[in-house]
PDB file of C-alpha atoms in Angstrom:
ATOM      1  CA  MET G 175      29.680 -30.950   0.193  1.00 59.00           C
ATOM      2  CA  ILE G 176      30.476 -28.327   3.270  1.00 60.00           C
ATOM      3  CA  PHE G 177      28.696 -25.265   1.028  1.00 52.00           C
ATOM      4  CA  GLU G 178      25.962 -27.250   0.293  1.00 55.00           C
ATOM      5  CA  LEU G 179      25.472 -28.334   3.977  1.00 53.00           C
ATOM      6  CA  VAL G 180      25.740 -24.578   5.070  1.00 42.00           C
ATOM      7  CA  ARG G 181      23.240 -23.217   2.159  1.00 48.00           C
ATOM      8  CA  ILE G 182      20.268 -26.351   3.239  1.00 47.00           C
ATOM      9  CA  MET G 183      21.037 -25.306   7.070  1.00 47.00           C
ATOM     10  CA  LEU G 184      20.441 -21.554   5.905  1.00 40.00           C
ATOM     11  CA  VAL G 185      17.060 -22.641   4.373  1.00 42.00           C
ATOM     12  CA  VAL G 186      16.432 -24.265   7.157  1.00 42.00           C
ATOM     13  CA  LEU G 187      16.790 -21.365   9.719  1.00 39.00           C
ATOM     14  CA  GLY G 188      15.128 -19.382   7.285  1.00 44.00           C
ATOM     15  CA  LYS G 189      12.257 -21.401   7.069  1.00 49.00           C
ATOM     16  CA  LEU G 190      12.057 -21.692  11.179  1.00 47.00           C
ATOM     17  CA  LEU G 191      12.451 -17.801  11.758  1.00 47.00           C
ATOM     18  CA  THR G 192       9.511 -17.262   9.273  1.00 52.00           C
ATOM     19  CA  LEU G 193       7.222 -20.232  11.105  1.00 53.00           C
ATOM     20  CA  ILE G 194       8.184 -18.231  14.273  1.00 59.00           C
ATOM     21  CA  SER G 195       7.307 -14.987  13.418  1.00 65.00           C
ATOM     22  CA  VAL G 196       4.112 -16.106  11.738  1.00 62.00           C
ATOM     23  CA  GLU G 197       3.079 -18.435  14.517  1.00 71.00           C
ATOM     24  CA  VAL G 198       4.281 -16.417  17.561  1.00 83.00           C
ATOM     25  CA  TYR G 199       6.009 -13.685  17.340  1.00 91.00           C
ATOM     26  CA  TRP G 200       3.123 -11.577  15.142  1.00 92.00           C
ATOM     27  CA  PRO G 201       0.590 -12.752  16.950  1.00 93.00           C
ATOM     28  CA  LEU G 202       1.910 -11.616  20.705  1.00 92.00           C
ATOM     29  CA  CYS G 203       2.467  -8.264  18.623  1.00 94.00           C
ATOM     30  CA  ARG G 204      -0.817  -8.121  17.570  1.00 96.00           C
ATOM     31  CA  LEU G 205      -2.124  -9.122  20.972  1.00 95.00           C
ATOM     32  CA  TYR G 206      -0.335  -6.231  22.326  1.00 96.00           C
ATOM     33  CA  ALA G 207      -1.846  -3.904  19.983  1.00 97.00           C
ATOM     34  CA  ARG G 208      -4.997  -4.983  20.945  1.00 96.00           C
ATOM     35  CA  ILE G 209      -4.359  -4.138  24.519  1.00 96.00           C
ATOM     36  CA  LEU G 210      -2.842  -0.699  23.579  1.00 96.00           C
ATOM     37  CA  GLY G 211      -5.768   0.175  21.837  1.00 96.00           C
ATOM     38  CA  ASP G 212      -5.855   3.713  19.793  1.00 97.00           C
ATOM     39  CA  LYS G 213      -3.588   4.693  22.488  1.00 96.00           C
ATOM     40  CA  PRO G 214      -0.039   5.633  20.658  1.00 96.00           C
ATOM     41  CA  SER G 215       2.750   2.893  21.067  1.00 97.00           C
ATOM     42  CA  ASP G 216       4.885   2.864  24.255  1.00 97.00           C
ATOM     43  CA  GLY G 217       8.192   1.287  24.619  1.00 96.00           C
ATOM     44  CA  ILE G 218       7.336  -2.340  24.902  1.00 96.00           C
ATOM     45  CA  TYR G 219       5.305  -2.221  21.728  1.00 97.00           C
ATOM     46  CA  ARG G 220       8.113  -0.241  20.253  1.00 97.00           C
ATOM     47  CA  PHE G 221      10.530  -2.819  21.226  1.00 94.00           C
ATOM     48  CA  LEU G 222       8.412  -5.524  19.624  1.00 94.00           C
ATOM     49  CA  CYS G 223       8.026  -3.777  16.047  1.00 96.00           C
ATOM     50  CA  SER G 224      12.061  -2.830  16.359  1.00 95.00           C
ATOM     51  CA  LEU G 225      12.346  -6.546  16.031  1.00 91.00           C
ATOM     52  CA  GLN G 226      10.412  -6.784  12.660  1.00 92.00           C
ATOM     53  CA  PHE G 227      12.122  -3.312  11.297  1.00 94.00           C
ATOM     54  CA  SER G 228      15.517  -4.900  12.229  1.00 92.00           C
ATOM     55  CA  MET G 229      14.892  -8.606  10.454  1.00 90.00           C
ATOM     56  CA  ILE G 230      14.171  -6.729   7.104  1.00 92.00           C
ATOM     57  CA  HIS G 231      16.157  -3.200   7.339  1.00 95.00           C
ATOM     58  CA  ARG G 232      19.174  -5.133   9.140  1.00 92.00           C
ATOM     59  CA  PHE G 233      19.476  -1.967  11.227  1.00 95.00           C
ATOM     60  CA  TRP G 234      17.693  -1.193  14.415  1.00 95.00           C
ATOM     61  CA  PRO G 235      15.695   1.565  14.407  1.00 97.00           C
ATOM     62  CA  ASN G 236      15.120   4.901  16.174  1.00 97.00           C
ATOM     63  CA  PHE G 237      11.488   5.373  16.106  1.00 97.00           C
ATOM     64  CA  LYS G 238      11.413   8.265  18.645  1.00 94.00           C
ATOM     65  CA  LYS G 239      13.972  10.125  15.986  1.00 95.00           C
ATOM     66  CA  PRO G 240      13.596   8.552  12.277  1.00 97.00           C
ATOM     67  CA  SER G 241      15.697   9.728   9.950  1.00 97.00           C
ATOM     68  CA  SER G 242      15.033   7.252   6.981  1.00 98.00           C
ATOM     69  CA  PHE G 243      11.876   6.642   4.925  1.00 98.00           C
ATOM     70  CA  ASN G 244      10.900   3.227   6.627  1.00 98.00           C
ATOM     71  CA  GLU G 245      11.669   4.361  10.075  1.00 98.00           C
ATOM     72  CA  LYS G 246       9.368   7.429   9.446  1.00 98.00           C
ATOM     73  CA  ILE G 247       6.318   5.069   8.226  1.00 98.00           C
ATOM     74  CA  TRP G 248       6.859   3.056  11.149  1.00 98.00           C
ATOM     75  CA  ALA G 249       7.289   5.890  13.508  1.00 97.00           C
ATOM     76  CA  ARG G 250       3.231   7.090  11.538  1.00 98.00           C
ATOM     77  CA  MET G 251       2.111   3.670  12.495  1.00 98.00           C
ATOM     78  CA  LEU G 252       2.906   3.711  16.262  1.00 97.00           C
ATOM     79  CA  TYR G 253       2.278   7.292  16.816  1.00 97.00           C
ATOM     80  CA  VAL G 254      -0.121   8.905  14.856  1.00 97.00           C
ATOM     81  CA  ARG G 255      -3.883   8.965  15.744  1.00 96.00           C
ATOM     82  CA  ASP G 256      -5.109  10.939  13.081  1.00 96.00           C
ATOM     83  CA  PRO G 257      -8.615  10.529  11.994  1.00 97.00           C
ATOM     84  CA  MET G 258      -7.817  11.900   8.685  1.00 97.00           C
ATOM     85  CA  LEU G 259      -5.440   8.784   8.149  1.00 97.00           C
ATOM     86  CA  THR G 260      -8.726   6.549   8.787  1.00 98.00           C
ATOM     87  CA  LEU G 261     -10.630   8.091   6.072  1.00 98.00           C
ATOM     88  CA  ILE G 262      -8.136   8.340   3.363  1.00 98.00           C
ATOM     89  CA  SER G 263      -7.566   4.640   4.040  1.00 98.00           C
ATOM     90  CA  ASP G 264     -10.886   3.897   3.686  1.00 98.00           C
ATOM     91  CA  LYS G 265     -11.870   2.947  -0.422  1.00 98.00           C
ATOM     92  CA  LEU G 266     -15.325   4.202  -0.176  1.00 98.00           C
ATOM     93  CA  LYS G 267     -14.910   7.144   2.038  1.00 98.00           C
ATOM     94  CA  VAL G 268     -11.967   8.736   0.274  1.00 98.00           C
ATOM     95  CA  ARG G 269     -13.963   9.248  -2.694  1.00 98.00           C
ATOM     96  CA  GLU G 270     -15.725  12.205  -0.963  1.00 98.00           C
ATOM     97  CA  TYR G 271     -11.850  13.513  -0.105  1.00 98.00           C
ATOM     98  CA  VAL G 272     -10.898  13.422  -3.892  1.00 98.00           C
ATOM     99  CA  THR G 273     -14.308  14.470  -4.860  1.00 98.00           C
ATOM    100  CA  LYS G 274     -13.907  17.833  -2.782  1.00 98.00           C
ATOM    101  CA  LYS G 275     -10.193  18.038  -3.681  1.00 98.00           C
ATOM    102  CA  VAL G 276     -10.045  17.601  -7.479  1.00 98.00           C
ATOM    103  CA  GLY G 277     -13.445  16.652  -8.570  1.00 98.00           C
ATOM    104  CA  ASP G 278     -15.171  13.082  -9.209  1.00 97.00           C
ATOM    105  CA  GLU G 279     -14.049  13.003 -12.788  1.00 97.00           C
ATOM    106  CA  VAL G 280     -11.203  11.079 -11.765  1.00 98.00           C
ATOM    107  CA  LEU G 281     -12.910   8.669  -9.806  1.00 98.00           C
ATOM    108  CA  ILE G 282     -13.142   4.816 -11.214  1.00 98.00           C
ATOM    109  CA  PRO G 283     -17.075   4.701 -11.953  1.00 97.00           C
ATOM    110  CA  LEU G 284     -18.402   2.668  -8.869  1.00 98.00           C
ATOM    111  CA  LEU G 285     -21.254  -0.149 -10.044  1.00 98.00           C
ATOM    112  CA  TRP G 286     -22.062  -1.034  -6.443  1.00 98.00           C
ATOM    113  CA  VAL G 287     -21.650  -1.026  -3.264  1.00 98.00           C
ATOM    114  CA  GLY G 288     -23.167  -3.389  -0.152  1.00 97.00           C
ATOM    115  CA  LEU G 289     -22.518  -5.203   2.980  1.00 97.00           C
ATOM    116  CA  SER G 290     -23.101  -8.814   2.018  1.00 97.00           C
ATOM    117  CA  PRO G 291     -21.258 -10.995  -0.765  1.00 97.00           C
ATOM    118  CA  LYS G 292     -25.053 -12.339  -1.087  1.00 96.00           C
ATOM    119  CA  ASP G 293     -26.543  -9.480  -2.300  1.00 97.00           C
ATOM    120  CA  ILE G 294     -24.355  -8.620  -5.387  1.00 97.00           C
ATOM    121  CA  PRO G 295     -26.447  -7.617  -8.208  1.00 97.00           C
ATOM    122  CA  TYR G 296     -24.360 -10.059 -10.962  1.00 96.00           C
ATOM    123  CA  ASP G 297     -26.794  -9.974 -13.796  1.00 94.00           C
ATOM    124  CA  ASN G 298     -26.819  -6.270 -13.772  1.00 96.00           C
ATOM    125  CA  LEU G 299     -22.946  -6.117 -13.852  1.00 97.00           C
ATOM    126  CA  PRO G 300     -20.933  -5.832 -17.097  1.00 96.00           C
ATOM    127  CA  SER G 301     -18.817  -9.049 -18.101  1.00 95.00           C
ATOM    128  CA  ARG G 302     -16.127  -7.439 -16.591  1.00 95.00           C
ATOM    129  CA  PHE G 303     -15.542  -5.558 -12.992  1.00 96.00           C
ATOM    130  CA  VAL G 304     -13.275  -5.237  -9.957  1.00 96.00           C
ATOM    131  CA  ILE G 305     -14.716  -6.496  -6.700  1.00 97.00           C
ATOM    132  CA  LYS G 306     -13.239  -5.325  -3.546  1.00 97.00           C
ATOM    133  CA  THR G 307     -13.708  -4.395   0.332  1.00 98.00           C
ATOM    134  CA  ASN G 308     -12.552  -0.763   1.397  1.00 98.00           C
ATOM    135  CA  HIS G 309     -11.257  -1.538   4.761  1.00 98.00           C
ATOM    136  CA  GLY G 310      -7.563  -3.436   3.654  1.00 95.00           C
ATOM    137  CA  CYS G 311      -4.782  -4.170   1.303  1.00 93.00           C
ATOM    138  CA  GLY G 312      -5.180  -6.991  -1.145  1.00 91.00           C
ATOM    139  CA  TYR G 313      -8.479  -7.484  -0.761  1.00 96.00           C
ATOM    140  CA  ASN G 314      -9.404  -7.314  -4.632  1.00 95.00           C
ATOM    141  CA  ILE G 315     -11.143  -9.500  -7.311  1.00 95.00           C
ATOM    142  CA  ILE G 316     -10.290  -8.889 -11.219  1.00 93.00           C
ATOM    143  CA  VAL G 317     -12.939 -10.489 -12.866  1.00 94.00           C
ATOM    144  CA  LYS G 318     -12.119 -10.829 -16.149  1.00 91.00           C
ATOM    145  CA  ASP G 319     -15.559 -12.420 -17.512  1.00 93.00           C
ATOM    146  CA  LYS G 320     -17.895 -12.927 -15.321  1.00 93.00           C
ATOM    147  CA  LYS G 321     -19.255 -16.118 -16.954  1.00 92.00           C
ATOM    148  CA  HIS G 322     -16.733 -17.631 -15.800  1.00 92.00           C
ATOM    149  CA  LEU G 323     -16.967 -16.534 -12.154  1.00 94.00           C
ATOM    150  CA  ASN G 324     -17.243 -19.125  -9.390  1.00 94.00           C
ATOM    151  CA  LYS G 325     -19.882 -17.062  -7.128  1.00 94.00           C
ATOM    152  CA  LYS G 326     -19.498 -19.639  -4.077  1.00 95.00           C
ATOM    153  CA  ILE G 327     -15.697 -19.053  -4.184  1.00 95.00           C
ATOM    154  CA  VAL G 328     -16.319 -15.241  -4.353  1.00 95.00           C
ATOM    155  CA  GLU G 329     -18.675 -15.226  -1.656  1.00 96.00           C
ATOM    156  CA  GLN G 330     -16.359 -17.293   0.762  1.00 97.00           C
ATOM    157  CA  LEU G 331     -13.327 -15.006   0.106  1.00 97.00           C
ATOM    158  CA  ILE G 332     -15.164 -11.922   0.644  1.00 97.00           C
ATOM    159  CA  THR G 333     -16.956 -13.274   3.734  1.00 97.00           C
ATOM    160  CA  ASN G 334     -13.179 -13.997   5.031  1.00 97.00           C
ATOM    161  CA  TRP G 335     -12.008 -10.740   4.436  1.00 97.00           C
ATOM    162  CA  LEU G 336     -15.120  -8.544   6.126  1.00 97.00           C
ATOM    163  CA  SER G 337     -14.623 -10.671   8.960  1.00 97.00           C
ATOM    164  CA  LYS G 338     -10.749  -9.619   9.431  1.00 96.00           C
ATOM    165  CA  ASN G 339      -9.651  -6.337  10.888  1.00 97.00           C
ATOM    166  CA  PHE G 340      -7.052  -5.501   8.288  1.00 97.00           C
ATOM    167  CA  CYS G 341      -4.943  -3.477  11.192  1.00 97.00           C
ATOM    168  CA  LEU G 342      -5.166  -6.518  14.018  1.00 96.00           C
ATOM    169  CA  THR G 343      -4.944  -9.332  11.916  1.00 95.00           C
ATOM    170  CA  THR G 344      -2.346  -8.692   9.545  1.00 93.00           C
ATOM    171  CA  TYR G 345       1.826  -8.660  10.612  1.00 92.00           C
ATOM    172  CA  THR G 346       2.155  -7.062  14.021  1.00 95.00           C
ATOM    173  CA  GLY G 347      -1.169  -5.018  14.077  1.00 97.00           C
ATOM    174  CA  SER G 348       0.654  -1.713  13.446  1.00 97.00           C
ATOM    175  CA  ALA G 349      -1.400  -0.028  10.744  1.00 98.00           C
ATOM    176  CA  TRP G 350      -3.453   1.814  12.875  1.00 98.00           C
ATOM    177  CA  GLY G 351      -5.008   3.797   9.795  1.00 98.00           C
ATOM    178  CA  TYR G 352      -7.378   0.739   8.752  1.00 98.00           C
ATOM    179  CA  LYS G 353      -8.297  -0.313  12.391  1.00 97.00           C
ATOM    180  CA  ASN G 354     -11.438   1.541  12.691  1.00 97.00           C
ATOM    181  CA  ILE G 355     -13.153   1.409   9.230  1.00 98.00           C
ATOM    182  CA  GLU G 356     -16.231  -0.109   8.496  1.00 97.00           C
ATOM    183  CA  PRO G 357     -16.164  -3.028   5.980  1.00 98.00           C
ATOM    184  CA  MET G 358     -17.743  -2.658   2.923  1.00 98.00           C
ATOM    185  CA  ILE G 359     -17.887  -4.414  -0.409  1.00 98.00           C
ATOM    186  CA  MET G 360     -17.273  -2.029  -3.699  1.00 98.00           C
ATOM    187  CA  ILE G 361     -17.596  -3.029  -7.382  1.00 98.00           C
ATOM    188  CA  GLU G 362     -15.663  -0.683  -9.624  1.00 98.00           C
ATOM    189  CA  GLU G 363     -15.293  -0.697 -13.467  1.00 97.00           C
ATOM    190  CA  PHE G 364     -12.814  -2.380 -15.070  1.00 95.00           C
ATOM    191  CA  LEU G 365      -9.760  -0.408 -16.145  1.00 95.00           C
ATOM    192  CA  GLU G 366      -7.900  -1.152 -19.070  1.00 89.00           C
ATOM    193  CA  GLU G 367      -6.032  -0.074 -21.861  1.00 85.00           C
ATOM    194  CA  ASN G 368      -4.723  -2.075 -24.999  1.00 80.00           C
ATOM    195  CA  GLY G 369      -6.561  -5.302 -23.190  1.00 76.00           C
ATOM    196  CA  LYS G 370      -4.187  -5.261 -19.898  1.00 80.00           C
ATOM    197  CA  PRO G 371      -4.590  -3.703 -16.856  1.00 85.00           C
ATOM    198  CA  PRO G 372      -3.279   0.013 -16.807  1.00 93.00           C
ATOM    199  CA  LEU G 373       0.085   1.112 -15.419  1.00 95.00           C
ATOM    200  CA  ASP G 374      -0.138   2.155 -12.086  1.00 96.00           C
ATOM    201  CA  TYR G 375       1.581   5.427 -11.250  1.00 98.00           C
ATOM    202  CA  LYS G 376       2.462   5.971  -7.501  1.00 98.00           C
ATOM    203  CA  PHE G 377       3.502   9.386  -6.484  1.00 98.00           C
ATOM    204  CA  PHE G 378       5.572  10.126  -3.451  1.00 98.00           C
ATOM    205  CA  CYS G 379       4.399  13.230  -2.221  1.00 98.00           C
ATOM    206  CA  PHE G 380       6.349  15.455   0.519  1.00 98.00           C
ATOM    207  CA  SER G 381       4.877  18.328   2.252  1.00 97.00           C
ATOM    208  CA  GLY G 382       2.408  18.736  -0.960  1.00 97.00           C
ATOM    209  CA  ARG G 383       5.209  18.134  -3.598  1.00 98.00           C
ATOM    210  CA  VAL G 384       5.612  15.075  -5.743  1.00 98.00           C
ATOM    211  CA  GLU G 385       9.520  14.343  -5.410  1.00 98.00           C
ATOM    212  CA  TYR G 386       9.707  10.535  -6.218  1.00 98.00           C
ATOM    213  CA  LEU G 387       7.526   8.169  -8.666  1.00 98.00           C
ATOM    214  CA  GLN G 388       7.146   4.461  -8.919  1.00 98.00           C
ATOM    215  CA  ILE G 389       5.130   2.838 -12.080  1.00 97.00           C
ATOM    216  CA  ASN G 390       4.252  -0.362 -12.003  1.00 95.00           C
ATOM    217  CA  PHE G 391       3.998  -2.664 -15.114  1.00 93.00           C
ATOM    218  CA  ASP G 392       1.647  -5.550 -15.559  1.00 84.00           C
ATOM    219  CA  ARG G 393       0.658  -5.727 -12.093  1.00 79.00           C
ATOM    220  CA  PHE G 394      -1.365  -9.057 -12.807  1.00 74.00           C
ATOM    221  CA  GLY G 395       1.339 -10.964 -14.752  1.00 76.00           C
ATOM    222  CA  ASP G 396       4.940 -10.693 -14.827  1.00 83.00           C
ATOM    223  CA  ALA G 397       5.132  -7.756 -12.948  1.00 88.00           C
ATOM    224  CA  SER G 398       7.844  -5.014 -12.681  1.00 94.00           C
ATOM    225  CA  GLU G 399       8.611  -1.644 -11.533  1.00 96.00           C
ATOM    226  CA  ARG G 400      10.817   1.580 -11.755  1.00 97.00           C
ATOM    227  CA  ILE G 401      11.468   4.369  -9.467  1.00 98.00           C
ATOM    228  CA  LEU G 402      12.079   7.960 -11.126  1.00 98.00           C
ATOM    229  CA  ASP G 403      12.420  11.140  -9.753  1.00 98.00           C
ATOM    230  CA  ARG G 404       9.673  14.022 -10.345  1.00 97.00           C
ATOM    231  CA  HIS G 405      11.367  15.069 -13.736  1.00 97.00           C
ATOM    232  CA  PHE G 406      10.720  11.459 -15.001  1.00 97.00           C
ATOM    233  CA  ASN G 407      15.121  10.239 -14.632  1.00 96.00           C
ATOM    234  CA  VAL G 408      14.665   6.690 -13.801  1.00 97.00           C
ATOM    235  CA  LEU G 409      16.810   6.361 -10.592  1.00 97.00           C
ATOM    236  CA  ASP G 410      19.113   3.275  -9.968  1.00 95.00           C
ATOM    237  CA  VAL G 411      17.376   1.819  -7.082  1.00 96.00           C
ATOM    238  CA  TYR G 412      15.473  -1.719  -6.314  1.00 95.00           C
ATOM    239  CA  THR G 413      12.759  -2.410  -3.896  1.00 95.00           C
ATOM    240  CA  GLY G 414      12.346  -6.151  -4.309  1.00 92.00           C
ATOM    241  CA  VAL G 415      10.307  -6.321  -7.241  1.00 93.00           C
ATOM    242  CA  ARG G 416      11.900  -6.823 -10.789  1.00 93.00           C
ATOM    243  CA  LEU G 417      13.156  -3.972 -12.296  1.00 95.00           C
ATOM    244  CA  TYR G 418      11.539  -3.049 -15.682  1.00 93.00           C
ATOM    245  CA  ASP G 419      13.903  -3.059 -18.429  1.00 91.00           C
ATOM    246  CA  GLY G 420      11.967  -1.428 -21.132  1.00 92.00           C
ATOM    247  CA  PRO G 421      11.487   1.929 -22.644  1.00 93.00           C
ATOM    248  CA  ILE G 422       8.867   4.203 -20.238  1.00 95.00           C
ATOM    249  CA  LYS G 423       7.185   7.090 -22.266  1.00 94.00           C
ATOM    250  CA  ARG G 424       6.257  10.114 -20.443  1.00 96.00           C
ATOM    251  CA  PRO G 425       2.521  10.506 -19.925  1.00 96.00           C
ATOM    252  CA  GLU G 426       1.563  13.666 -22.290  1.00 95.00           C
ATOM    253  CA  ASN G 427      -0.240  14.687 -19.682  1.00 97.00           C
ATOM    254  CA  TYR G 428       2.190  14.204 -16.899  1.00 98.00           C
ATOM    255  CA  ASP G 429       2.242  17.856 -15.607  1.00 98.00           C
ATOM    256  CA  GLU G 430      -1.826  17.207 -14.970  1.00 98.00           C
ATOM    257  CA  MET G 431      -1.186  14.182 -13.257  1.00 98.00           C
ATOM    258  CA  ILE G 432       1.349  15.920 -11.006  1.00 98.00           C
ATOM    259  CA  ARG G 433      -1.142  18.709 -10.283  1.00 98.00           C
ATOM    260  CA  VAL G 434      -3.683  15.834  -9.481  1.00 98.00           C
ATOM    261  CA  ALA G 435      -0.956  14.250  -6.892  1.00 98.00           C
ATOM    262  CA  GLU G 436      -0.125  17.547  -5.252  1.00 98.00           C
ATOM    263  CA  THR G 437      -3.555  18.851  -5.003  1.00 98.00           C
ATOM    264  CA  LEU G 438      -4.713  15.270  -3.013  1.00 98.00           C
ATOM    265  CA  SER G 439      -1.307  15.450  -0.959  1.00 98.00           C
ATOM    266  CA  ALA G 440      -1.597  18.983  -0.056  1.00 97.00           C
ATOM    267  CA  GLY G 441      -2.121  19.130   4.096  1.00 96.00           C
ATOM    268  CA  PHE G 442       0.185  15.627   4.687  1.00 97.00           C
ATOM    269  CA  ASP G 443       3.641  15.863   5.512  1.00 97.00           C
ATOM    270  CA  PHE G 444       4.197  12.774   3.314  1.00 98.00           C
ATOM    271  CA  ILE G 445       1.324  10.849   1.331  1.00 98.00           C
ATOM    272  CA  ARG G 446       1.783   8.653  -1.484  1.00 98.00           C
ATOM    273  CA  VAL G 447      -1.187   8.957  -4.324  1.00 98.00           C
ATOM    274  CA  ASP G 448      -1.637   6.187  -6.940  1.00 98.00           C
ATOM    275  CA  LEU G 449      -2.762   7.454 -10.101  1.00 98.00           C
ATOM    276  CA  TYR G 450      -3.629   5.589 -13.544  1.00 97.00           C
ATOM    277  CA  ASN G 451      -3.601   6.732 -16.934  1.00 96.00           C
ATOM    278  CA  VAL G 452      -5.762   5.522 -19.389  1.00 95.00           C
ATOM    279  CA  ASN G 453      -6.147   6.707 -22.778  1.00 92.00           C
ATOM    280  CA  GLY G 454      -4.901   9.806 -21.701  1.00 94.00           C
ATOM    281  CA  LYS G 455      -7.531  10.163 -18.849  1.00 97.00           C
ATOM    282  CA  ILE G 456      -6.729  10.317 -15.220  1.00 98.00           C
ATOM    283  CA  TYR G 457      -8.055   8.270 -12.578  1.00 98.00           C
ATOM    284  CA  PHE G 458      -7.220   8.081  -8.548  1.00 98.00           C
ATOM    285  CA  GLY G 459      -6.252   4.968  -7.460  1.00 97.00           C
ATOM    286  CA  GLU G 460      -6.098   5.166  -3.433  1.00 97.00           C
ATOM    287  CA  LEU G 461      -4.063   7.477  -1.307  1.00 98.00           C
ATOM    288  CA  THR G 462      -1.250   5.384   1.014  1.00 97.00           C
ATOM    289  CA  CYS G 463      -0.337   6.674   4.276  1.00 97.00           C
ATOM    290  CA  TYR G 464       1.981   3.753   5.100  1.00 98.00           C
ATOM    291  CA  PRO G 465       3.774   2.159   1.803  1.00 97.00           C
ATOM    292  CA  ALA G 466       4.527  -1.709   2.077  1.00 95.00           C
ATOM    293  CA  GLY G 467       3.952  -1.228   5.602  1.00 96.00           C
ATOM    294  CA  GLY G 468       7.401  -0.043   5.940  1.00 97.00           C
ATOM    295  CA  LEU G 469       8.337  -3.468   5.151  1.00 94.00           C
ATOM    296  CA  VAL G 470      10.145  -3.123   1.940  1.00 95.00           C
ATOM    297  CA  ALA G 471      14.034  -2.290   1.714  1.00 96.00           C
ATOM    298  CA  PHE G 472      15.727  -0.137  -0.607  1.00 97.00           C
ATOM    299  CA  VAL G 473      18.691  -1.281  -2.430  1.00 96.00           C
ATOM    300  CA  PRO G 474      20.987   0.339  -2.071  1.00 96.00           C
ATOM    301  CA  ARG G 475      20.093   1.434   1.639  1.00 96.00           C
ATOM    302  CA  LYS G 476      21.033   5.173   0.742  1.00 97.00           C
ATOM    303  CA  TRP G 477      18.059   5.797  -0.815  1.00 98.00           C
ATOM    304  CA  ASP G 478      16.015   5.027   2.474  1.00 98.00           C
ATOM    305  CA  PHE G 479      17.274   7.965   4.086  1.00 98.00           C
ATOM    306  CA  ILE G 480      17.157   9.911   0.605  1.00 98.00           C
ATOM    307  CA  PHE G 481      13.509   9.563   0.753  1.00 98.00           C
ATOM    308  CA  GLY G 482      13.772  10.313   4.452  1.00 98.00           C
ATOM    309  CA  GLU G 483      15.176  13.591   4.300  1.00 98.00           C
ATOM    310  CA  LYS G 484      12.073  14.602   2.008  1.00 98.00           C
ATOM    311  CA  TRP G 485       9.689  13.628   4.732  1.00 98.00           C
ATOM    312  CA  ILE G 486       9.583  17.008   7.098  1.00 96.00           C
ATOM    313  CA  LEU G 487       8.160  15.250  10.199  1.00 93.00           C
ATOM    314  CA  GLU G 488       4.772  17.261  11.877  1.00 79.00           C
ATOM    315  CA  ASN G 489       5.229  17.731  15.678  1.00 70.00           C
ATOM    316  CA  LYS G 490       2.629  14.879  16.223  1.00 66.00           C
ATOM    317  CA  TYR G 491       5.049  11.989  15.778  1.00 63.00           C
ATOM    318  CA  LYS G 492       5.447  10.969  19.713  1.00 61.00           C
TER     319      LYS G 492
END
């Protein structure tokens, strides 16, 4: 009876803290981020963001002298105001960057670009495609059969996305790289392998070298993942998504994937390069400068610091 009462109290407390975060704390952080504008964080905003960090990672961060991987993600969000982060976070403009670096053959074919969902040329599109916007995360619609697509709902959803500034309307308002992107609608070709979305290979590149790799399986179904080192050895690390427990086949052109990832990451102290491999052909997914917004804890925690050791900060983190 006592244990059940304690459990209920903890659940209620958790819901209360979540409500406070969503309705009070996050809006306060975002308001202060608007006041700061494009200036790096000051002590007040650093303190506000430290509260969020400590709730997730269970230790108080040092953003001025970060050592863990997640501390360094937050340090980048708080202090680095490099226009290159805006360029690579823009899902449309990054295509130009990729073309210059490795060629356009790795780009997913682009079917249409526009400013209004009312202008989407459905009659000219194939039966399967992906609708997304270029200025944030999670703004995607997977269309598996356009005959069953509710265009009114799509229009409402996209209109809502376009009205948002992803940086200033999400969490603590700290993902600066997304702040100054002009919102656009993109429609890409639907990638599939054996009737399913392809595996998502996320290469963690430090100073232009792949050190770790995360593979996401069945992203839109029974999602699972695994983290490996660059030599394709599975690591004992968990980040909140169910661990994939099946065999993992190393792609035959894995070395070429490494080459593409390292070429795209050259010049960055850290960047995550997301790629697909469909029937032996490599496709570019995105470049991620703030993986999970620094809000995903490593289990065991030591991996947060192991990853962090690989990230040699440039002197602009001040």
